Each structure stands twice: as C-alpha cells, then as structure tokens.
C-alpha cells in the first residue's frame, strides 16, 4: 500500500488522505456510517478536493469500523439535519460528475443509501464477507438516491426488481454473480481498491451507469409483481411505489427517472405507513436493551444447548439454535416420539431446501448439529437447557427437579411456557437465580419474537445471557415480568373476550375475522384459534376457572365447541370446518347454531354490528390491557408491547403495533371510546389508570 502523503479531517465524520496519486475518503460515522449531515458535508468536501488536485488521478471511498455505509441516518428523519445542504442527491451528483474514477471499497455492509453511494461510483469492490442490498422497503420507503434507476441499468431489470421490491440483501459472492459489484476479494478492501486502480485501463473500463440508456424490461413482469403485494403485506405501499419506479427506469432517461424516484421517496417518507415501520424498526432495536441491568454485566458463555421435548415446539427450538450454528441435544423419554421429532426436523429442512433457501450441504450441516437422545444425563454438558414439554405445572416441575440434579453449576434453566408462573417453577429448584422463561412462538424456527420472562429471583447475568442468545439466533427478544400470560397472552385474553362477545351479539366467525384482516391482521382470531388448537385455550380457562369473577359476563361458545371435540384444524372442525387434508376454512352452520343457542341461554340480545365497532372493540381491548401491563411494570416500554404484537401475533407492522396505533388515534380519543364501551358493556372496560393519567397530563404517548 502506498504511504500516506497528506491527511486532513473534512468534518467530524469524514477523513481525507492521499496515498500516492489516489485520494482516500474515509467515512467515520459509527456504528453504520450513516449519511447524516456531517458525513454529507465531509464527503462533498473530499470530492471537491480530489477534483481540484491535479496530483490525484482517482478516488477510493472506504468505511471505518464494522462496515462501508448503512445508508440514511434514520435518527435524523424529521429534523433540520435531514434536509441540510448538501443533500444526499447533491453529493451523489458531485461524485457522478467527477472526471476521475471512483472506487467504492466495501467491507461489512453497503445497504440502502450506502449501496446507492457505491452505485454512483465508477467501480465497486467488496470483501467476500460483506452484505449488500437496497432494503428500504423494510422501513416503508424505497431507494431514494438513484437505486431504482441505476441498479436495473447495472444488473438488468428483472433481477433489480426482485431485489428492490423484496428489500433483499445478498452476500458479496452472490452480489458479484449478479453484477452488483465488480470484484469480490479476500484481502483488505482498501489494499484491493488501490491495486484495482493500478490495473491498466480501469479509468475507462466501463461507462458510468448514468450514461447508459433505459434498460430493457426483459423478463420483468410488473403486473405480476404488483399482484404479489397483498393488502396485509407489511410494507405494501412501499413495494408498489418501488415497482412503479423500477418500471419507470425502463421507460425514462435517468434525468427524468431520478426526480420521479425522489418524489416517490418523499411521499412515502411522510406516509403513516412509513412512520409506523420506522417506529417498528427502532422498537425492535430498543427491545433488546434491559433498562435496569448495568452494562458491565456479562452474559454467561453458551456453547451447547439441550432442548427437552421433541414435539412441535421442541423441534422448532432445536432448529432455531442449529440454524445459527449451535450444537443442540434434543432429548425425549420415548423413542417413538424422538423419532417423530427428528423426522419433523428433516421434513422442515427439506421443505426449506425445496424453496432454494438452503442447499443440500447446509441441510446436512444443520441436521448434524442436532443430536437426538433418550438420555437426560446429556443435560450435564449444556450451558443452556430449554424445557419444552406439555404446558402443565406439575409436568414442568418434575422435569425441573431432574434438571436441578443433573445440570452443571451455572447452567441456565429455561422454560418454554406461554402462561405458567416462572416464580413458582423457580421455587421448586435449589437454584432459582438460574431459572428464566423463554417463550418461543410457533413455528419456533421461523417466528422472530422471543418473550424473555424474568422471575423475581432471576440473576441479572441470566437475563443478559438470554437476551444475547436471542440475538445470536436472530430473534427479537422482549423482556417481561411474571404475570398470567406475560405480555402477549395477557393482552390476548381481552382481545379474544371481545371477539367472543361479538359472536354472541350478532356476528359470525368469518365476519369478525374478515373485519380484522381488512384492518391488517395476518389472521383473524377465529382462524388463528383453529390453527393453534382450541384445546390450548380451553386448558387455560379450566385452570383459571376457580378464580374467575362469576359476576362478570362469560362467553361459553369456545367451551361448547371444545366439549363437542371441535379443536380446530387438527380435528377438522373448530370455529370453521375443514375438508380432509385442507387448511381452507369453511363456514359451518353448526357453529352459528351453537352461537345463537349460547346467546339465547345467557340472555344476550343480538343486533347488527359494523366493521368499525368490531375493530374498535378488539383493538382497544388490546390497547387498554397494554396500558395496564405498562402501568404494572410488566413491560419495560410501550414500544416493547408493539414488538410483541407485530412479531408474535400478526399485528400489522404498518400500523406500528397496538400502543403506537393508539397514539396515532390520540390518547384522549382512545380514552373517550373506552369510556363509551364501559358505559355500554360494563366493568371489563374500566380504563387503565396509566391511560387516564397520560390523558390528564396532556401527554400524547404512553412512555
């Protein structure tokens, strides 16, 4: 590498140096080198310096720290810094107009605006471990700095549309195959970039993308791409806008395509959907931070995991660990059950491979990480033990008693329970500080959410370990204290209560489901119950029956269905009926008859109900209970509750979660509607004290 002949700081986040006849502009805005105001200022100054220095024949852009550039600084959106001069577009225009070759030397990542910065350069090289792409649709936006116009010109319209519409990021070797970068290297990217520039003819080796004509549409089917965007699609508005812009790239010169793209970006930026998705983005990052544990607390080392139980949940949990390269012992007490579990794991991996998300080698590697066993003593090797047996306290206590005797000192003992009392379970062993709840969501190898349930005795380093492990296996962890149902299922209870009451008051399962799915839920409550199994909720209701307030209204519809053996898809009938080997729900007159009979016997008057009331009753029941949870200190922050419902229960991300949704309605308006329901339906609708407090204080948010 040539020695440094000149160095200067162009801004607080950009460093400039010359190495021989190459100017090196280094982005120093960790952790992601976001394109904030100071970075834009420094980058513009660096390009200007290179342009006027006759001794400089070429420029290399390189990032400091973990990556090249992660794109726009989302923290500055909505602030004066976001629109301060120079803008991103102005800086990119400056690079485009530079009459010298510019190489983007990418390590770590080049995402969103970071890759758009690379696209405007004349050349792009990347370390083989880098990740590259335009994921803006994930936060409700589209590439707004030339991505939709330049990428089709670089790699072809069909491939560009696929990447942009889906927000797909790819590893550098794949990016090289697609033509997104010019070279993939194993060496230091700055060394590689300088060597690349020494290659004769590089300066004129290829035309700038902006000089190319509109690309042919080729195999890109824009109509089909639009059809794939369903009403419930998390980022559907952004996807449709991105499709429009990519199509425009095939029709317009870049001088017209860039302003069209920018206008679409700015429209999305101020949309309610994009604001909600940005809220979700930051909420998921915040959720992993534990407010009352000192940062000096270190996680315990976790190298080997044991999972107890090879049913649907246990196998999914084992796969979640194996997918991240962790060795897992999958333990069962019955050979037939263990064999069924391993067969299920194999079928799941084969299904993933059939979708070309894994190759045969990767399938074998992951299967090899899961060791089936009938010997509970192998738990002695584990740093983390996850119990995933039947949801019954006596059964779980029996397992934990055995774990207490076998597990090594310091091993984390976790229960995959959705409702049971972690404190009671912890009191049954000699090491309550090591006990924690890890509530995975089914299918555990797919669902992002992990509720981490801290008991009253759980050690701080056990909490830190659980949060770290969750991130290691690509889960979004949310911390909860112990209560009935924790965060998610505690809120689900009033939500389902109102859905059940609506049936008795005049609705059908399909009408309630349709209204809530139109609102944006991935699945209505009755379709969801049929999928999960009605027997699960029935068991919980029977367990809680002795403490239920009999003076309050209670819907018997679900109980009657269960008494008739209608447990959902698993029995071919629940709230709907199902043809053999079919998951398509069909309205069942028998269910409507049961609903009418229960309503008549309980004296419930049936009436016509609007879709708006269905949505309000169910959504505001969630919100009111969420406010109670927050007021009780069960959840750390309102945004954690939003994460639980978006990542675990199919709440539409483009509405930001139930608590954010309430804030968009206005807390005063939410309180007014809840008070109206209280007057009509009684004590269930008593407003949460925290909601009343926030409104009295004139606050617009729960936190």
XYZ file of C-alpha atoms in Angstrom:
703
model
C 0.000 0.000 0.000
C 1.423 3.444 -0.877
C 2.313 5.653 2.111
C 0.040 8.482 3.227
C 1.251 11.746 1.700
C -1.473 14.024 3.031
C -4.198 13.770 5.659
C -6.996 16.012 6.942
C -10.343 15.919 8.732
C -13.009 17.299 6.409
C -15.749 17.001 9.032
C -16.309 15.229 12.325
C -17.276 12.098 10.373
C -15.075 12.163 7.246
C -11.299 11.740 6.983
C -9.328 12.544 3.816
C -5.891 11.313 2.889
C -3.842 10.765 -0.229
C -1.850 7.635 -0.940
C 0.323 8.303 -3.909
C -1.981 9.604 -6.617
C -5.180 8.217 -5.035
C -7.402 10.174 -2.665
C -8.888 8.008 0.087
C -12.093 9.359 1.603
C -12.902 7.513 4.814
C -16.403 7.531 6.343
C -16.077 7.658 10.151
C -19.633 7.846 11.480
C -20.067 4.642 13.520
C -21.783 2.328 14.017
C -23.164 2.313 10.457
C -21.510 5.338 8.818
C -24.965 6.751 8.176
C -25.318 9.535 5.630
C -26.038 12.242 8.187
C -25.404 15.952 7.694
C -21.753 15.980 8.811
C -20.886 12.969 6.680
C -22.507 14.542 3.610
C -20.611 17.783 4.214
C -17.300 15.981 4.577
C -17.891 13.711 1.609
C -18.707 16.696 -0.610
C -15.561 18.464 0.540
C -13.488 15.366 -0.173
C -14.793 15.011 -3.718
C -14.199 18.722 -4.324
C -10.625 18.411 -3.038
C -9.947 15.437 -5.292
C -11.463 17.226 -8.277
C -9.156 20.239 -7.952
C -5.961 18.362 -7.097
C -4.118 17.568 -10.314
C -1.926 15.104 -8.451
C -4.974 12.947 -7.704
C -5.939 10.620 -10.545
C -8.558 8.530 -8.709
C -10.628 8.296 -5.523
C -11.442 5.443 -3.166
C -14.337 5.581 -0.695
C -13.958 3.341 2.344
C -15.804 2.951 5.626
C -14.353 2.912 9.125
C -15.385 0.301 11.688
C -17.832 -2.512 11.010
C -18.969 -1.559 7.526
C -18.886 0.702 4.494
C -22.197 2.548 4.872
C -25.627 1.592 6.147
C -27.469 4.357 4.305
C -29.541 7.238 5.589
C -29.346 8.200 9.247
C -32.921 7.359 10.275
C -32.406 9.204 13.547
C -32.251 12.466 11.614
C -35.509 11.961 9.715
C -37.910 14.776 10.515
C -35.120 17.043 11.791
C -33.413 20.016 10.062
C -30.250 17.907 9.706
C -32.040 15.604 7.260
C -32.521 18.370 4.707
C -29.355 20.378 5.406
C -27.124 21.144 2.436
C -25.680 19.266 0.744
C -28.365 16.621 0.330
C -27.559 13.005 -0.480
C -28.665 13.550 -4.070
C -26.366 16.563 -4.421
C -23.366 14.634 -3.093
C -24.067 11.722 -5.444
C -24.371 14.142 -8.382
C -20.977 15.533 -7.417
C -19.451 12.043 -7.478
C -21.151 11.260 -10.770
C -19.701 14.407 -12.365
C -16.145 13.800 -11.146
C -13.933 13.225 -14.178
C -11.825 10.659 -12.304
C -12.528 7.020 -11.451
C -14.106 6.435 -8.033
C -13.947 3.016 -6.393
C -16.271 2.059 -3.533
C -14.270 -0.295 -1.284
C -16.938 -2.207 0.641
C -16.495 -4.225 3.799
C -19.117 -5.311 6.323
C -22.149 -3.875 4.585
C -23.333 -1.468 1.919
C -27.053 -1.104 2.463
C -29.708 1.299 1.237
C -28.176 4.695 0.630
C -24.792 3.105 1.294
C -25.149 0.899 -1.750
C -26.637 3.802 -3.716
C -23.416 5.667 -2.880
C -21.494 2.718 -4.331
C -23.759 2.623 -7.400
C -22.867 6.184 -8.383
C -19.167 5.319 -8.238
C -17.471 4.088 -11.378
C -16.347 0.829 -9.728
C -17.352 -1.337 -6.773
C -15.339 -3.995 -4.982
C -16.308 -5.823 -1.798
C -14.856 -8.168 0.771
C -16.410 -11.607 0.496
C -17.947 -11.280 3.985
C -19.851 -8.096 3.096
C -23.629 -7.836 2.761
C -25.101 -5.705 0.005
C -28.593 -4.551 -0.959
C -31.379 -1.999 -1.008
C -33.678 -2.905 1.934
C -35.543 0.432 2.142
C -38.970 -1.170 1.712
C -38.470 -2.776 5.139
C -38.979 0.662 6.701
C -41.755 1.709 4.329
C -39.540 3.600 1.883
C -37.899 2.971 -1.469
C -34.348 3.659 -2.644
C -34.462 7.451 -2.975
C -30.947 8.229 -4.173
C -30.930 6.530 -7.552
C -31.221 2.868 -6.591
C -34.354 2.144 -8.612
C -32.844 3.787 -11.689
C -29.213 2.671 -11.516
C -29.500 -0.942 -10.340
C -31.648 -2.018 -13.348
C -29.040 -0.435 -15.627
C -26.313 -2.389 -13.836
C -27.760 -5.906 -13.458
C -30.904 -5.960 -15.588
C -34.489 -5.092 -14.788
C -35.766 -8.494 -13.664
C -33.035 -9.082 -11.076
C -33.185 -5.471 -9.860
C -36.957 -5.591 -9.429
C -36.692 -8.777 -7.378
C -34.084 -7.272 -5.046
C -35.714 -3.856 -4.647
C -39.324 -5.000 -4.221
C -38.395 -7.517 -1.539
C -35.658 -5.471 0.127
C -33.351 -8.457 -0.319
C -29.753 -8.255 0.867
C -27.162 -10.634 -0.545
C -23.645 -11.749 0.421
C -20.833 -10.312 -1.655
C -20.167 -13.517 -3.670
C -23.783 -13.530 -4.793
C -23.609 -9.790 -5.483
C -20.644 -10.466 -7.747
C -22.583 -13.170 -9.600
C -25.453 -10.738 -10.145
C -23.095 -7.984 -11.293
C -23.848 -5.694 -8.342
C -20.096 -5.389 -7.698
C -17.086 -5.646 -9.990
C -14.968 -7.846 -7.759
C -15.180 -9.901 -4.573
C -11.940 -10.053 -2.572
C -10.483 -11.819 0.459
C -7.938 -9.104 1.262
C -8.224 -5.730 2.956
C -10.618 -3.777 0.759
C -8.544 -0.593 0.733
C -5.454 -2.533 -0.405
C -7.615 -4.268 -3.003
C -9.085 -0.974 -4.213
C -5.661 0.620 -4.649
C -4.441 -2.461 -6.521
C -7.587 -2.385 -8.641
C -6.890 1.218 -9.605
C -3.339 0.270 -10.613
C -4.803 -2.127 -13.159
C -4.239 -0.545 -16.562
C -7.318 0.798 -18.252
C -9.544 0.895 -15.184
C -10.411 4.551 -15.659
C -12.145 3.879 -18.940
C -13.068 0.238 -18.458
C -16.818 0.817 -18.272
C -19.277 3.649 -18.805
C -20.916 5.327 -15.830
C -24.354 3.920 -15.159
C -25.949 7.314 -15.735
C -24.631 7.305 -19.306
C -26.483 4.092 -20.155
C -29.899 4.148 -21.876
C -33.010 2.838 -20.103
C -32.660 -0.919 -19.619
C -34.999 -3.313 -21.397
C -37.874 -4.670 -19.307
C -36.708 -8.154 -20.253
C -38.407 -10.850 -18.205
C -39.655 -8.420 -15.557
C -43.416 -8.849 -15.076
C -44.546 -5.671 -13.344
C -48.197 -6.701 -13.231
C -47.316 -9.971 -11.512
C -45.076 -8.105 -9.073
C -47.993 -5.867 -8.117
C -50.297 -8.863 -7.656
C -47.876 -10.328 -5.134
C -48.450 -7.317 -2.882
C -51.447 -8.256 -0.752
C -53.474 -5.898 1.461
C -51.853 -7.432 4.550
C -48.297 -7.075 3.194
C -46.188 -5.427 5.872
C -44.732 -2.811 3.517
C -47.161 -2.987 0.622
C -47.380 0.755 -0.072
C -43.600 0.991 -0.383
C -43.390 -2.124 -2.549
C -45.940 -0.787 -5.024
C -44.134 2.548 -5.246
C -40.818 0.754 -5.787
C -42.308 -1.332 -8.604
C -43.532 1.861 -10.280
C -40.068 3.404 -10.083
C -38.274 0.354 -11.475
C -40.768 0.243 -14.340
C -40.094 3.939 -14.970
C -36.383 3.131 -15.237
C -37.172 1.057 -18.350
C -39.023 3.969 -19.944
C -37.244 7.186 -18.984
C -33.766 8.661 -19.336
C -32.081 8.918 -15.968
C -32.509 12.702 -15.893
C -36.273 12.114 -15.687
C -36.203 8.900 -13.665
C -34.230 10.307 -10.742
C -36.693 13.168 -9.959
C -39.616 10.725 -10.237
C -37.920 8.350 -7.792
C -37.136 11.195 -5.386
C -40.733 12.446 -5.439
C -41.979 8.927 -4.644
C -39.477 8.653 -1.794
C -40.593 11.945 -0.257
C -44.267 10.940 -0.472
C -43.502 7.702 1.339
C -41.339 9.466 3.914
C -44.351 11.377 5.254
C -46.819 8.493 4.972
C -48.374 6.975 8.085
C -47.172 3.526 6.978
C -43.517 4.578 6.732
C -43.631 6.366 10.076
C -45.093 3.244 11.693
C -42.469 0.999 10.099
C -39.681 3.312 11.279
C -41.195 3.132 14.761
C -41.134 -0.663 14.467
C -37.519 -0.629 13.266
C -36.319 1.338 16.286
C -38.664 -0.514 18.672
C -37.110 -3.862 17.740
C -33.631 -2.492 18.418
C -34.680 -0.931 21.736
C -36.419 -4.079 22.944
C -33.125 -5.935 23.443
C -31.887 -3.298 25.917
C -32.594 -4.016 29.580
C -33.113 -0.765 31.436
C -32.211 -1.827 34.970
C -29.174 -4.046 34.349
C -25.752 -2.428 34.328
C -23.884 -2.692 31.044
C -20.961 -4.221 32.905
C -22.992 -7.409 33.488
C -21.614 -10.043 31.112
C -23.619 -12.940 29.632
C -22.642 -16.449 30.657
C -20.844 -18.444 27.939
C -23.224 -20.597 25.903
C -21.727 -23.171 23.555
C -24.033 -26.167 23.881
C -27.801 -26.300 24.331
C -30.141 -29.028 25.455
C -33.820 -28.982 24.488
C -36.187 -31.200 26.464
C -39.133 -32.412 24.397
C -39.218 -33.328 20.709
C -42.721 -32.147 19.895
C -43.571 -29.280 17.546
C -42.154 -26.622 19.863
C -39.073 -28.560 20.951
C -38.028 -29.432 17.413
C -38.599 -25.854 16.247
C -36.477 -24.522 19.117
C -33.701 -27.004 18.322
C -33.763 -25.864 14.689
C -33.589 -22.205 15.748
C -30.306 -22.930 17.534
C -28.901 -25.189 14.810
C -29.694 -22.557 12.187
C -27.198 -20.297 13.956
C -24.506 -22.959 14.187
C -25.088 -24.005 17.803
C -24.900 -27.651 18.863
C -28.140 -28.968 20.372
C -29.060 -32.133 22.236
C -32.738 -32.894 21.554
C -33.971 -35.092 24.391
C -37.107 -37.216 24.664
C -38.117 -40.003 27.044
C -39.944 -42.040 24.374
C -38.119 -43.464 21.339
C -41.117 -43.198 19.016
C -41.644 -39.543 19.986
C -37.956 -38.801 19.432
C -38.002 -40.426 16.002
C -41.114 -38.444 15.051
C -39.347 -35.270 16.166
C -36.241 -35.925 14.084
C -38.412 -36.785 11.078
C -40.217 -33.461 11.552
C -36.903 -31.600 11.649
C -35.787 -33.345 8.469
C -39.072 -32.565 6.676
C -38.827 -28.907 7.685
C -35.287 -28.611 6.351
C -36.179 -30.436 3.148
C -39.117 -28.057 2.633
C -36.762 -25.097 3.079
C -34.308 -26.615 0.608
C -37.136 -27.156 -1.884
C -37.733 -23.395 -1.758
C -33.998 -22.928 -2.525
C -33.355 -21.178 0.783
C -30.839 -23.871 1.760
C -28.702 -26.221 -0.278
C -28.137 -29.920 0.450
C -24.827 -29.283 2.215
C -26.392 -26.702 4.537
C -29.240 -29.091 5.370
C -26.763 -31.794 6.340
C -24.689 -29.350 8.382
C -27.713 -28.240 10.398
C -29.024 -31.739 10.914
C -25.587 -32.748 12.180
C -25.790 -30.071 14.890
C -28.924 -31.680 16.396
C -28.121 -34.802 18.403
C -31.176 -36.889 19.370
C -31.027 -38.570 22.762
C -33.139 -40.632 25.161
C -30.687 -39.960 27.992
C -31.492 -36.951 30.165
C -27.982 -37.109 31.627
C -26.585 -35.394 28.499
C -28.027 -32.214 30.048
C -24.863 -32.181 32.183
C -22.931 -30.885 29.136
C -25.308 -27.992 28.409
C -24.775 -24.318 29.171
C -28.443 -23.602 28.424
C -31.333 -26.013 28.894
C -34.714 -25.215 27.335
C -37.641 -27.262 28.629
C -40.399 -27.597 26.022
C -42.719 -30.224 27.475
C -46.501 -30.194 27.942
C -47.914 -26.933 29.333
C -48.717 -28.236 32.795
C -47.070 -27.013 36.001
C -46.792 -30.478 37.578
C -45.130 -31.886 34.459
C -42.711 -28.971 34.220
C -41.829 -29.164 37.928
C -40.983 -32.827 37.526
C -38.639 -32.033 34.623
C -37.019 -29.151 36.516
C -36.408 -31.352 39.566
C -34.428 -33.710 37.349
C -32.576 -30.845 35.673
C -31.701 -29.435 39.088
C -29.923 -32.662 39.943
C -28.126 -33.107 36.598
C -27.296 -29.693 35.113
C -23.871 -28.269 35.816
C -23.482 -25.245 38.099
C -24.146 -22.017 36.210
C -26.270 -23.605 33.508
C -29.288 -21.502 32.551
C -32.544 -23.393 33.098
C -35.261 -22.032 30.817
C -38.905 -22.964 30.430
C -40.709 -22.502 27.147
C -44.014 -21.646 28.784
C -46.625 -19.294 27.393
C -48.543 -18.650 30.606
C -47.293 -20.549 33.658
C -45.748 -18.910 36.728
C -41.959 -18.813 36.366
C -41.599 -17.870 40.038
C -43.469 -20.991 41.164
C -41.281 -23.094 38.894
C -38.103 -21.413 40.205
C -39.107 -22.030 43.813
C -39.232 -25.759 43.081
C -35.461 -25.972 42.480
C -32.344 -25.241 44.534
C -31.039 -22.641 42.055
C -33.887 -20.143 41.411
C -31.409 -17.500 40.177
C -30.665 -19.691 37.148
C -34.324 -20.045 36.103
C -35.911 -17.925 33.360
C -38.774 -18.156 30.892
C -38.036 -18.305 27.153
C -41.385 -18.207 25.381
C -40.788 -19.123 21.736
C -43.587 -18.674 19.216
C -44.609 -21.400 16.813
C -43.065 -22.294 14.432
C -40.069 -21.544 16.642
C -37.509 -21.747 13.838
C -39.422 -19.111 11.864
C -41.118 -16.651 14.233
C -38.967 -13.677 15.230
C -40.328 -12.987 18.706
C -38.912 -14.393 21.932
C -40.533 -13.352 25.223
C -37.839 -13.443 27.902
C -39.590 -13.789 31.257
C -37.636 -12.719 34.311
C -38.624 -14.180 37.649
C -38.315 -12.399 40.958
C -35.079 -14.338 41.649
C -33.610 -14.491 38.129
C -29.967 -13.355 38.130
C -29.005 -10.339 36.038
C -26.428 -12.324 34.084
C -29.062 -14.953 33.256
C -31.233 -12.183 31.769
C -28.226 -10.804 29.886
C -27.414 -14.311 28.619
C -30.962 -14.861 27.399
C -31.089 -11.532 25.552
C -27.697 -12.224 23.957
C -28.661 -15.753 22.910
C -31.892 -14.434 21.402
C -29.953 -12.033 19.202
C -27.463 -14.764 18.326
C -30.282 -16.913 16.903
C -31.849 -13.934 15.090
C -34.791 -13.490 17.425
C -36.210 -10.200 18.664
C -36.217 -10.519 22.467
C -38.728 -8.663 24.632
C -38.323 -8.717 28.400
C -41.398 -9.389 30.544
C -42.011 -9.794 34.241
C -44.132 -12.652 35.532
C -47.905 -12.394 35.265
C -50.661 -14.543 33.808
C -49.902 -14.807 30.088
C -46.896 -12.433 30.298
C -47.257 -9.607 27.744
C -48.664 -11.265 24.637
C -51.144 -13.767 26.001
C -52.280 -11.481 28.816
C -53.316 -8.956 26.165
C -54.761 -11.697 24.011
C -57.307 -12.530 26.722
C -59.382 -9.302 26.483
C -58.934 -9.248 22.700
C -60.436 -12.735 22.448
C -63.059 -11.866 25.055
C -64.414 -9.072 22.848
C -64.250 -11.247 19.726
C -66.258 -13.944 21.546
C -68.791 -11.405 22.828
C -69.221 -10.062 19.296
C -70.248 -13.539 18.153
C -72.989 -13.714 20.743
C -74.117 -10.172 19.940
C -74.751 -10.962 16.289
C -71.549 -11.673 14.370
C -70.198 -14.817 12.723
C -66.566 -16.009 12.960
C -65.966 -15.184 9.300
C -67.366 -11.654 9.667
C -65.136 -10.860 12.679
C -62.081 -12.411 11.031
C -62.706 -10.536 7.779
C -63.038 -7.153 9.527
C -59.796 -7.614 11.469
C -57.898 -8.971 8.484
C -59.068 -5.965 6.466
C -57.664 -3.816 9.281
C -54.377 -5.591 8.624
C -54.041 -8.545 10.970
C -52.339 -11.518 9.352
C -55.130 -13.773 10.626
C -58.396 -13.144 12.455
C -58.898 -14.528 15.979
C -61.064 -17.492 14.991
C -58.904 -18.651 12.110
C -55.929 -18.294 14.448
C -57.643 -20.346 17.162
C -58.390 -23.117 14.699
C -54.760 -23.121 13.581
C -53.311 -23.152 17.123
C -55.894 -25.565 18.540
C -58.892 -24.619 20.679
C -57.844 -27.130 23.340
C -54.901 -24.916 24.380
C -57.126 -22.011 25.417
C -59.643 -24.417 26.925
C -56.985 -25.861 29.235
C -56.035 -22.360 30.383
C -59.674 -21.396 31.021
C -60.247 -24.536 33.090
C -57.094 -23.828 35.096
C -58.266 -20.278 35.828
C -61.933 -21.151 36.392
C -61.697 -21.272 40.217
C -60.550 -17.641 40.322
C -62.870 -16.243 37.628
C -65.242 -13.479 38.759
C -68.626 -15.081 38.187
C -70.373 -11.695 38.369
C -68.814 -10.725 35.030
C -70.072 -11.826 31.639
C -68.532 -15.017 30.238
C -68.873 -16.455 26.744
C -69.356 -20.232 26.656
C -69.093 -20.616 22.873
C -65.468 -21.788 22.827
C -66.077 -24.210 25.689
C -69.100 -25.742 23.949
C -67.076 -26.203 20.756
C -64.333 -27.979 22.722
C -66.844 -30.160 24.556
C -68.025 -31.262 21.114
C -64.466 -32.265 20.186
C -64.012 -29.339 17.808
C -60.382 -28.360 18.415
C -59.699 -26.693 15.064
C -57.722 -27.877 12.065
C -56.304 -30.851 13.969
C -59.809 -32.355 14.279
C -61.214 -30.996 11.012
C -63.595 -28.651 12.827
C -63.428 -25.682 15.183
C -64.958 -22.286 14.518
C -64.879 -23.428 10.891
C -64.894 -26.864 9.300
C -62.098 -28.213 7.121
C -62.086 -30.760 4.362
C -59.655 -33.635 4.786
C -56.045 -32.532 4.201
C -57.188 -28.926 3.728
C -56.481 -25.785 5.732
C -59.129 -23.755 3.953
C -61.778 -22.651 6.481
C -65.412 -23.161 5.511
C -68.300 -21.501 7.379
C -70.209 -24.083 9.405
C -73.948 -23.688 10.177
C -73.426 -25.868 13.272
C -71.204 -23.169 14.776
C -73.738 -20.431 14.083
C -76.381 -22.553 15.797
C -74.141 -23.016 18.861
C -73.502 -19.249 18.996
C -77.204 -18.448 18.824
C -78.038 -21.027 21.472
C -75.379 -19.702 23.888
C -76.549 -16.121 23.341
C -80.180 -17.057 23.968
C -79.393 -19.061 27.121
C -77.245 -16.229 28.513
C -79.752 -13.521 27.630
C -77.563 -11.703 25.099
C -79.529 -9.568 22.636
C -78.337 -9.945 19.040
C -78.042 -6.892 16.790
C -76.348 -5.545 13.685
C -72.702 -4.544 14.285
C -70.442 -2.519 11.992
C -66.919 -3.480 10.985
C -65.724 -0.284 12.704
C -67.131 -1.494 16.019
C -65.518 -4.916 15.540
C -62.120 -3.272 15.036
C -62.555 -0.811 17.901
C -63.751 -3.417 20.382
C -60.870 -5.781 19.641
C -58.081 -3.252 19.133
C -58.914 -1.008 22.067
C -59.227 -4.050 24.331
C -55.596 -4.766 23.381
C -54.602 -1.169 23.996
C -56.316 -0.904 27.386
C -54.690 -4.102 28.647
C -51.363 -2.981 27.206
C -51.641 0.213 29.230
C -52.307 -1.864 32.354
C -49.271 -4.032 31.624
C -47.111 -0.955 31.201
C -48.519 0.634 34.351
C -47.881 -2.597 36.283
C -44.243 -2.624 35.169
C -44.579 -5.965 33.376
C -43.209 -4.443 30.157
C -40.261 -2.054 30.080
C -41.693 0.316 27.485
C -44.767 0.772 25.288
C -42.774 0.010 22.147
C -41.881 -3.425 23.582
C -45.590 -4.230 23.605
C -45.778 -3.166 19.960
C -42.899 -5.513 19.108
C -44.643 -8.423 20.839
C -47.788 -7.962 18.793
C -46.082 -7.289 15.468
C -43.541 -10.102 15.655
C -45.591 -12.627 17.606
C -49.274 -12.089 16.861
C -49.504 -10.770 13.314
C -50.430 -7.164 14.150
C -49.851 -5.051 11.023
C -46.387 -3.508 11.197
C -47.556 -0.634 9.016
C -49.786 0.426 11.928
C -46.835 0.312 14.325
C -48.291 -2.023 16.962
C -51.297 -1.525 19.272
C -49.735 1.135 21.519
C -48.402 3.183 18.600
C -51.756 2.795 16.866
C -53.469 4.226 19.967
C -51.101 7.185 19.907
C -51.941 7.861 16.255
C -55.640 7.920 17.191
C -54.846 10.253 20.084
C -54.876 9.053 23.682
C -57.760 11.357 24.580
C -59.851 9.861 21.772
C -58.888 6.338 22.834
C -59.989 7.102 26.404
C -63.279 8.546 25.137
C -64.071 5.417 23.127
C -63.118 3.118 26.001
C -65.375 5.074 28.348
C -68.184 4.664 25.812
C -67.649 0.906 25.810
C -67.535 0.905 29.606
C -70.939 2.586 29.724
C -72.355 0.045 27.249
C -70.609 -3.163 28.339
C -69.588 -2.744 31.952
C -66.584 -3.289 34.205
C -64.396 -5.112 31.692
C -63.922 -1.739 30.011
C -62.723 0.238 33.022
C -59.936 2.445 31.606
C -56.371 1.582 32.576
C -55.078 4.033 35.228
C -51.991 4.813 33.100
C -54.198 5.804 30.151
C -56.261 8.121 32.347
C -53.073 9.575 33.822
C -51.477 10.275 30.448
C -54.610 11.982 29.150
C -54.944 14.068 32.341
C -51.326 15.179 31.876
C -51.988 16.106 28.261
C -49.432 13.556 27.054
C -49.540 12.160 23.535
C -47.643 8.933 24.235
C -47.600 6.172 26.862
C -43.877 6.453 27.661
